[in-house]
Tab-separated table of C-alpha atoms in Angstrom:
chain	number	residue	atom	x	y	z
A	1	UNK	CA	20.250	-8.176	12.062
A	2	UNK	CA	17.204	-10.211	11.035
A	3	UNK	CA	17.525	-13.906	11.617
A	4	UNK	CA	15.885	-16.745	9.652
A	5	UNK	CA	13.894	-18.778	12.201
A	6	UNK	CA	13.032	-22.409	11.826
A	7	UNK	CA	9.981	-22.840	9.728
A	8	UNK	CA	6.766	-24.181	11.246
A	9	UNK	CA	5.572	-27.712	10.258
A	10	UNK	CA	3.528	-28.338	7.153
A	11	UNK	CA	-0.201	-28.256	7.997
A	12	UNK	CA	0.181	-25.663	10.711
A	13	UNK	CA	-2.901	-23.401	10.881
A	14	UNK	CA	-3.151	-19.823	11.920
A	15	UNK	CA	-6.477	-18.043	12.321
A	16	UNK	CA	-6.524	-14.252	12.382
A	17	UNK	CA	-8.927	-11.390	12.072
A	18	UNK	CA	-9.616	-10.873	8.374
A	19	UNK	CA	-6.934	-8.357	7.273
A	20	UNK	CA	-7.312	-4.777	5.909
A	21	UNK	CA	-5.163	-3.454	3.112
A	22	UNK	CA	-4.383	0.280	3.496
A	23	UNK	CA	-3.000	0.752	-0.024
A	24	UNK	CA	-4.553	-1.014	-3.038
A	25	UNK	CA	-4.916	-0.259	-6.770
A	26	UNK	CA	-8.200	-1.531	-8.106
A	27	UNK	CA	-7.775	0.051	-11.540
A	28	UNK	CA	-10.916	0.764	-13.546
A	29	UNK	CA	-13.089	-0.575	-16.387
A	30	UNK	CA	-13.168	-4.341	-16.759
A	31	UNK	CA	-9.910	-4.751	-14.907
A	32	UNK	CA	-11.440	-3.943	-11.571
A	33	UNK	CA	-13.436	-7.053	-11.422
A	34	UNK	CA	-10.373	-9.169	-11.985
A	35	UNK	CA	-8.497	-7.471	-9.125
A	36	UNK	CA	-11.521	-7.721	-6.821
A	37	UNK	CA	-11.697	-11.457	-7.375
A	38	UNK	CA	-8.319	-11.814	-5.486
A	39	UNK	CA	-8.501	-8.852	-3.045
A	40	UNK	CA	-11.903	-9.538	-1.560
A	41	UNK	CA	-10.915	-13.069	-0.615
A	42	UNK	CA	-8.015	-11.712	1.481
A	43	UNK	CA	-9.156	-8.364	2.760
A	44	UNK	CA	-12.185	-7.109	4.642
A	45	UNK	CA	-11.460	-3.474	3.736
A	46	UNK	CA	-8.995	-1.681	1.435
A	47	UNK	CA	-7.940	1.872	0.742
A	48	UNK	CA	-8.637	2.433	-2.930
A	49	UNK	CA	-5.952	4.501	-4.643
A	50	UNK	CA	-7.141	7.445	-6.691
A	51	UNK	CA	-4.452	7.702	-9.479
A	52	UNK	CA	-6.721	6.723	-12.353
A	53	UNK	CA	-6.995	8.423	-15.698
A	54	UNK	CA	-8.516	11.008	-15.001
A	55	UNK	CA	-7.536	11.063	-11.327
A	56	UNK	CA	-10.186	10.973	-8.600
A	57	UNK	CA	-9.848	14.591	-7.575
A	58	UNK	CA	-13.282	15.341	-6.139
A	59	UNK	CA	-16.192	13.862	-4.317
A	60	UNK	CA	-18.228	13.226	-7.424
A	61	UNK	CA	-15.467	11.234	-9.083
A	62	UNK	CA	-14.802	9.296	-5.802
A	63	UNK	CA	-18.512	8.455	-5.576
A	64	UNK	CA	-18.535	7.133	-9.133
A	65	UNK	CA	-15.431	5.023	-8.415
A	66	UNK	CA	-16.997	3.723	-5.172
A	67	UNK	CA	-20.087	2.557	-7.098
A	68	UNK	CA	-17.896	0.998	-9.792
A	69	UNK	CA	-15.980	-1.046	-7.119
A	70	UNK	CA	-19.068	-2.116	-5.198
A	71	UNK	CA	-20.838	-3.108	-8.408
A	72	UNK	CA	-17.890	-5.353	-9.333
A	73	UNK	CA	-17.403	-6.898	-5.861
A	74	UNK	CA	-18.247	-10.663	-5.805
A	75	UNK	CA	-21.749	-11.287	-4.600
A	76	UNK	CA	-20.515	-13.470	-1.786
A	77	UNK	CA	-17.878	-11.057	-0.527
A	78	UNK	CA	-18.370	-8.945	2.636
A	79	UNK	CA	-15.963	-6.192	1.492
A	80	UNK	CA	-15.805	-2.502	2.099
A	81	UNK	CA	-13.798	-0.100	-0.224
A	82	UNK	CA	-12.299	2.865	1.644
A	83	UNK	CA	-12.149	5.741	-0.857
A	84	UNK	CA	-9.507	8.461	-1.248
A	85	UNK	CA	-9.281	11.824	-2.956
A	86	UNK	CA	-6.268	12.644	-5.205
A	87	UNK	CA	-4.732	15.695	-3.530
A	88	UNK	CA	-3.756	18.554	-5.874
A	89	UNK	CA	-2.412	22.067	-5.527
A	90	UNK	CA	-5.950	23.257	-5.926
A	91	UNK	CA	-7.939	21.028	-3.547
A	92	UNK	CA	-10.189	23.251	-1.439
A	93	UNK	CA	-11.121	22.894	2.208
A	94	UNK	CA	-14.790	22.732	1.114
A	95	UNK	CA	-14.025	19.706	-1.033
A	96	UNK	CA	-12.380	17.967	1.862
A	97	UNK	CA	-15.396	18.574	4.137
A	98	UNK	CA	-17.826	17.482	1.416
A	99	UNK	CA	-15.780	14.207	0.847
A	100	UNK	CA	-15.690	13.445	4.573
A	101	UNK	CA	-19.441	13.832	4.851
A	102	UNK	CA	-20.043	10.969	2.411
A	103	UNK	CA	-19.098	8.346	5.020
A	104	UNK	CA	-17.036	6.355	2.546
A	105	UNK	CA	-14.131	8.711	1.688
A	106	UNK	CA	-11.534	8.215	4.441
A	107	UNK	CA	-8.356	9.758	3.158
A	108	UNK	CA	-6.615	11.967	0.643
A	109	UNK	CA	-3.537	10.921	-1.171
A	110	UNK	CA	-0.460	13.063	-1.661
A	111	UNK	CA	1.462	12.263	-4.830
A	112	UNK	CA	4.463	14.429	-5.537
A	113	UNK	CA	3.953	15.435	-9.123
A	114	UNK	CA	5.687	12.961	-11.417
A	115	UNK	CA	6.808	10.586	-8.608
A	116	UNK	CA	4.981	7.414	-9.740
A	117	UNK	CA	2.314	6.016	-12.063
A	118	UNK	CA	-0.326	8.565	-13.128
A	119	UNK	CA	0.996	11.190	-10.649
A	120	UNK	CA	1.369	14.089	-13.149
A	121	UNK	CA	-1.556	15.890	-11.512
A	122	UNK	CA	0.022	15.667	-8.063
A	123	UNK	CA	1.289	18.310	-5.632
A	124	UNK	CA	4.046	20.608	-6.785
A	125	UNK	CA	4.535	22.356	-3.445
A	126	UNK	CA	3.216	21.097	-0.091
A	127	UNK	CA	2.459	24.678	1.027
A	128	UNK	CA	-0.167	24.870	-1.648
A	129	UNK	CA	-2.027	22.159	0.110
A	130	UNK	CA	-2.016	23.665	3.525
A	131	UNK	CA	-5.602	24.912	3.405
A	132	UNK	CA	-6.805	21.403	2.475
A	133	UNK	CA	-4.578	19.823	5.069
A	134	UNK	CA	-6.003	22.113	7.724
A	135	UNK	CA	-9.516	20.980	6.838
A	136	UNK	CA	-8.389	17.360	6.906
A	137	UNK	CA	-6.988	17.879	10.396
A	138	UNK	CA	-10.316	19.422	11.452
A	139	UNK	CA	-12.481	16.626	10.170
A	140	UNK	CA	-10.103	13.728	11.018
A	141	UNK	CA	-9.391	12.671	7.422
A	142	UNK	CA	-6.124	10.711	6.987
A	143	UNK	CA	-3.317	11.989	4.759
A	144	UNK	CA	-1.646	9.135	2.762
A	145	UNK	CA	1.672	10.076	1.286
A	146	UNK	CA	3.857	8.644	-1.484
A	147	UNK	CA	7.048	9.688	0.421
A	148	UNK	CA	9.502	10.423	-2.394
A	149	UNK	CA	10.647	13.566	-4.056
A	150	UNK	CA	10.454	13.503	-7.842
A	151	UNK	CA	13.267	15.776	-8.832
A	152	UNK	CA	15.489	14.291	-11.517
A	153	UNK	CA	18.683	15.324	-9.821
A	154	UNK	CA	17.993	13.300	-6.683
A	155	UNK	CA	19.245	9.654	-6.875
A	156	UNK	CA	16.253	7.242	-7.045
A	157	UNK	CA	17.634	5.367	-3.999
A	158	UNK	CA	17.729	8.644	-2.025
A	159	UNK	CA	14.362	10.060	-2.749
A	160	UNK	CA	12.613	8.829	0.370
A	161	UNK	CA	15.146	10.218	2.736
A	162	UNK	CA	15.126	13.621	0.983
A	163	UNK	CA	11.347	13.684	1.226
A	164	UNK	CA	11.408	13.022	4.895
A	165	UNK	CA	13.695	16.012	5.375
A	166	UNK	CA	11.959	18.375	3.023
A	167	UNK	CA	8.236	17.507	3.413
A	168	UNK	CA	7.323	15.164	6.263
A	169	UNK	CA	9.373	16.959	8.948
A	170	UNK	CA	7.767	20.332	8.370
A	171	UNK	CA	4.292	18.676	8.052
A	172	UNK	CA	4.616	17.133	11.445
A	173	UNK	CA	5.694	20.430	12.906
A	174	UNK	CA	2.774	22.364	11.350
A	175	UNK	CA	-0.021	19.732	11.772
A	176	UNK	CA	0.286	18.108	15.127
A	177	UNK	CA	-3.185	16.364	15.022
A	178	UNK	CA	-3.327	15.377	11.323
A	179	UNK	CA	-3.104	11.646	10.929
A	180	UNK	CA	-0.373	10.844	8.397
A	181	UNK	CA	0.614	7.569	6.771
A	182	UNK	CA	3.950	7.244	5.033
A	183	UNK	CA	2.958	4.625	2.555
A	184	UNK	CA	5.134	1.790	1.327
A	185	UNK	CA	8.267	2.838	3.235
A	186	UNK	CA	11.412	1.318	1.859
A	187	UNK	CA	14.380	2.437	3.927
A	188	UNK	CA	15.977	2.004	7.346
A	189	UNK	CA	15.791	5.733	7.747
A	190	UNK	CA	12.083	5.832	7.280
A	191	UNK	CA	11.693	3.039	9.823
A	192	UNK	CA	13.596	4.999	12.379
A	193	UNK	CA	11.830	8.274	11.571
A	194	UNK	CA	8.385	6.670	12.055
A	195	UNK	CA	9.429	4.772	15.186
A	196	UNK	CA	10.709	7.956	16.817
A	197	UNK	CA	7.890	10.139	15.496
A	198	UNK	CA	4.712	11.380	17.104
A	199	UNK	CA	1.598	9.335	17.560
A	200	UNK	CA	-0.182	10.871	14.491
A	201	UNK	CA	2.584	9.315	12.249
A	202	UNK	CA	2.445	5.731	11.017
A	203	UNK	CA	3.641	3.770	8.009
A	204	UNK	CA	2.427	0.996	5.704
A	205	UNK	CA	4.830	-1.648	4.364
A	206	UNK	CA	4.355	-3.917	1.285
A	207	UNK	CA	5.015	-7.634	1.294
A	208	UNK	CA	7.498	-7.260	-1.631
A	209	UNK	CA	9.551	-4.742	0.330
A	210	UNK	CA	9.721	-7.247	3.208
A	211	UNK	CA	10.731	-10.263	1.128
A	212	UNK	CA	12.972	-8.789	-1.588
A	213	UNK	CA	15.949	-6.496	-1.977
A	214	UNK	CA	17.290	-4.807	-5.182
A	215	UNK	CA	19.093	-7.946	-6.213
A	216	UNK	CA	15.709	-9.398	-7.215
A	217	UNK	CA	15.320	-6.604	-9.645
A	218	UNK	CA	18.811	-6.342	-11.050
A	219	UNK	CA	20.858	-9.562	-10.681
A	220	UNK	CA	21.010	-11.698	-13.783
A	221	UNK	CA	19.226	-9.108	-15.911
A	222	UNK	CA	16.545	-6.540	-15.212
A	223	UNK	CA	13.343	-8.230	-13.893
A	224	UNK	CA	10.511	-5.842	-14.889
A	225	UNK	CA	7.897	-7.515	-12.630
A	226	UNK	CA	10.020	-6.454	-9.608
A	227	UNK	CA	10.185	-2.849	-10.733
A	228	UNK	CA	8.144	-0.718	-8.336
A	229	UNK	CA	8.236	2.781	-6.851
A	230	UNK	CA	9.678	3.200	-4.285
A	231	UNK	CA	12.287	0.978	-5.846
A	232	UNK	CA	13.550	-2.124	-3.967
A	233	UNK	CA	16.606	-1.092	-1.861
A	234	UNK	CA	19.681	-2.895	-0.485
A	235	UNK	CA	19.434	-5.725	2.021
A	236	UNK	CA	20.169	-3.446	5.081
A	237	UNK	CA	16.938	-1.613	4.332
A	238	UNK	CA	14.844	-4.840	3.845
A	239	UNK	CA	16.140	-6.104	7.163
A	240	UNK	CA	15.091	-2.959	8.951
A	241	UNK	CA	11.647	-3.151	7.390
A	242	UNK	CA	10.997	-6.733	8.310
A	243	UNK	CA	12.186	-6.114	11.874
A	244	UNK	CA	9.745	-3.217	12.145
A	245	UNK	CA	6.874	-5.025	10.637
A	246	UNK	CA	7.227	-8.018	12.840
A	247	UNK	CA	8.110	-6.105	16.031
A	248	UNK	CA	4.512	-5.656	17.261
A	249	UNK	CA	4.839	-1.865	17.082
A	250	UNK	CA	1.398	-0.240	16.401
A	251	UNK	CA	3.068	2.248	14.104
A	252	UNK	CA	3.399	-0.246	11.208
A	253	UNK	CA	0.702	-2.019	9.247
A	254	UNK	CA	-0.109	-3.710	5.989
A	255	UNK	CA	-0.443	-1.675	2.706
A	256	UNK	CA	0.222	-3.917	-0.227
A	257	UNK	CA	0.499	-1.291	-2.947
A	258	UNK	CA	-0.695	-4.161	-5.191
A	259	UNK	CA	-0.482	-2.348	-8.526
A	260	UNK	CA	-1.454	-4.428	-11.587
A	261	UNK	CA	-0.296	-3.594	-15.048
A	262	UNK	CA	-0.705	-5.711	-18.132
A	263	UNK	CA	2.107	-8.191	-18.851
A	264	UNK	CA	2.725	-6.441	-22.094
A	265	UNK	CA	3.107	-3.029	-20.497
A	266	UNK	CA	5.524	-4.314	-17.862
A	267	UNK	CA	7.637	-6.205	-20.401
A	268	UNK	CA	8.227	-3.249	-22.677
A	269	UNK	CA	11.008	-0.836	-23.528
A	270	UNK	CA	9.647	1.455	-20.798
A	271	UNK	CA	8.003	-0.850	-18.345
A	272	UNK	CA	5.736	0.776	-15.701
A	273	UNK	CA	6.190	0.661	-11.954
A	274	UNK	CA	4.056	-1.718	-9.865
A	275	UNK	CA	4.057	-5.231	-8.398
A	276	UNK	CA	0.874	-7.317	-8.400
A	277	UNK	CA	0.315	-9.122	-5.093
A	278	UNK	CA	-3.495	-9.133	-4.647
A	279	UNK	CA	-3.500	-12.889	-5.498
A	280	UNK	CA	-1.349	-13.871	-2.471
A	281	UNK	CA	-0.592	-10.813	-0.324
A	282	UNK	CA	-1.712	-12.234	3.039
A	283	UNK	CA	0.079	-15.526	2.397
A	284	UNK	CA	3.286	-13.593	1.498
A	285	UNK	CA	3.123	-11.459	4.601
A	286	UNK	CA	2.789	-14.763	6.566
A	287	UNK	CA	6.004	-16.001	4.927
A	288	UNK	CA	7.841	-12.856	6.039
A	289	UNK	CA	6.574	-13.238	9.611
A	290	UNK	CA	7.428	-16.964	9.696
A	291	UNK	CA	11.004	-16.210	8.596
A	292	UNK	CA	11.354	-14.047	11.636
A	293	UNK	CA	9.683	-16.479	13.987
A	294	UNK	CA	6.993	-13.801	14.678
A	295	UNK	CA	3.768	-15.324	13.434
A	296	UNK	CA	2.169	-14.295	16.730
A	297	UNK	CA	2.428	-10.659	15.617
A	298	UNK	CA	0.891	-11.173	12.180
A	299	UNK	CA	-2.671	-10.406	13.173
A	300	UNK	CA	-1.762	-7.011	14.729
A	301	UNK	CA	0.104	-5.938	11.625
A	302	UNK	CA	-2.546	-7.199	9.181
A	303	UNK	CA	-5.781	-6.570	10.972
A	304	UNK	CA	-5.487	-4.187	13.978
A	305	UNK	CA	-2.804	-1.470	13.731
A	306	UNK	CA	-4.000	0.121	10.551
A	307	UNK	CA	-7.639	0.068	11.620
A	308	UNK	CA	-6.760	1.839	14.822
A	309	UNK	CA	-4.698	4.573	13.069
A	310	UNK	CA	-7.694	5.194	10.717
A	311	UNK	CA	-10.198	5.202	13.507
A	312	UNK	CA	-12.018	2.144	12.180
A	313	UNK	CA	-13.673	-0.662	14.267
A	314	UNK	CA	-11.875	-3.960	14.380
A	315	UNK	CA	-13.701	-6.488	12.205
A	316	UNK	CA	-15.072	-9.681	13.723
A	317	UNK	CA	-14.627	-11.814	10.554
A	318	UNK	CA	-11.755	-14.390	10.602
A	319	UNK	CA	-9.616	-16.122	8.028
A	320	UNK	CA	-7.407	-19.234	8.364
A	321	UNK	CA	-3.940	-19.654	6.903
A	322	UNK	CA	-2.521	-23.130	6.462
A	323	UNK	CA	1.207	-23.939	5.961
A	324	UNK	CA	0.683	-25.596	2.600
A	325	UNK	CA	2.457	-24.496	-0.529
A	326	UNK	CA	0.795	-23.818	-3.888
A	327	UNK	CA	1.999	-22.920	-7.329
A	328	UNK	CA	1.376	-19.410	-8.641
A	329	UNK	CA	0.097	-19.251	-12.235
A	330	UNK	CA	2.353	-17.453	-14.744
A	331	UNK	CA	-0.424	-14.991	-15.494
A	332	UNK	CA	-3.978	-14.165	-14.342
A	333	UNK	CA	-6.809	-12.780	-16.445
A	334	UNK	CA	-6.907	-9.009	-16.222
A	335	UNK	CA	-9.923	-7.375	-17.906
A	336	UNK	CA	-9.448	-9.254	-21.169
A	337	UNK	CA	-5.668	-9.089	-20.992
A	338	UNK	CA	-3.149	-10.622	-18.627
A	339	UNK	CA	-1.267	-9.549	-15.441
A	340	UNK	CA	1.882	-11.337	-14.235
A	341	UNK	CA	1.733	-11.751	-10.474
A	342	UNK	CA	4.606	-11.808	-7.959
A	343	UNK	CA	6.065	-15.333	-7.728
A	344	UNK	CA	4.648	-16.224	-11.191
A	345	UNK	CA	5.614	-19.839	-11.888
A	346	UNK	CA	6.897	-20.415	-8.374
A	347	UNK	CA	5.433	-21.394	-5.087
A	348	UNK	CA	3.929	-19.579	-2.057
A	349	UNK	CA	4.410	-21.357	1.254
A	350	UNK	CA	1.046	-20.556	2.854
A	351	UNK	CA	-2.512	-21.138	1.698
A	352	UNK	CA	-5.525	-19.022	2.554
A	353	UNK	CA	-8.318	-21.381	3.379
């Protein structure tokens, strides 16, 4: 079981390679600039999720989105967006090769149809994607997967384990050289599956899945700002995740799944799924590693493991974290509206200098 280590003294500093985020939602329109103001301070590179309206299903749309992100990046930020295609039943091998040739499209995202926000255009049957996946294997494009089935008869707490059985296991058998990332894993079973899997399989883990279990969402009333997909699980799963993340294993790395929605849309009769962490993600990961007494492994998890899996060079830029608490605002500006961040109104123990 995970143990709570003694905390490090106030004022302790930790300098690491500037992290990468291998799962980020930048949104579109005026909201993108608000997100980038937080993300670019903390990350050198980030995989940009393609589940917009309409989704980023081809190279032309990905190019437009790439330009939108770069045009809204703060002038003083040295930041690189890593673009993705939204995989559908009809994605062609020709489109995959065309995307790869751009030099800025690094992955394709597999959303099971209906599994999460704006996923209605997603994959209905993995076999329909096999021609596209073969092309991805040929040109070394990474497959990012939202690893949950979406069938209504499957309990929401079991959807990851069923997906592993029904989709990931056959994929690994049929595509031995395709680099696969199970994104935002949330269960002990997923940790064990990735740990025991082949070298072409890795996983990203969010800071909120490391720090919270389902009590945060459900005890004392439903807390909509903790509602995400995959949903927070019981404590045994959180423990397995934090042990994996802090273990030093190269198979696990940071993917925040920072997913901003307006405060109004979260606090509604049908609140949408997503937790906003771009404002403090690196600091929150540091909290998780400190709790385990494994701060020495933070840099590999944040800045090295993911880059190696994606075949990217390790950046030379550095950032420094200081053990100094700060108060998180109750809301941030979000393209003319507001977004409620994780820890709104409470403190974060580390500060990014």
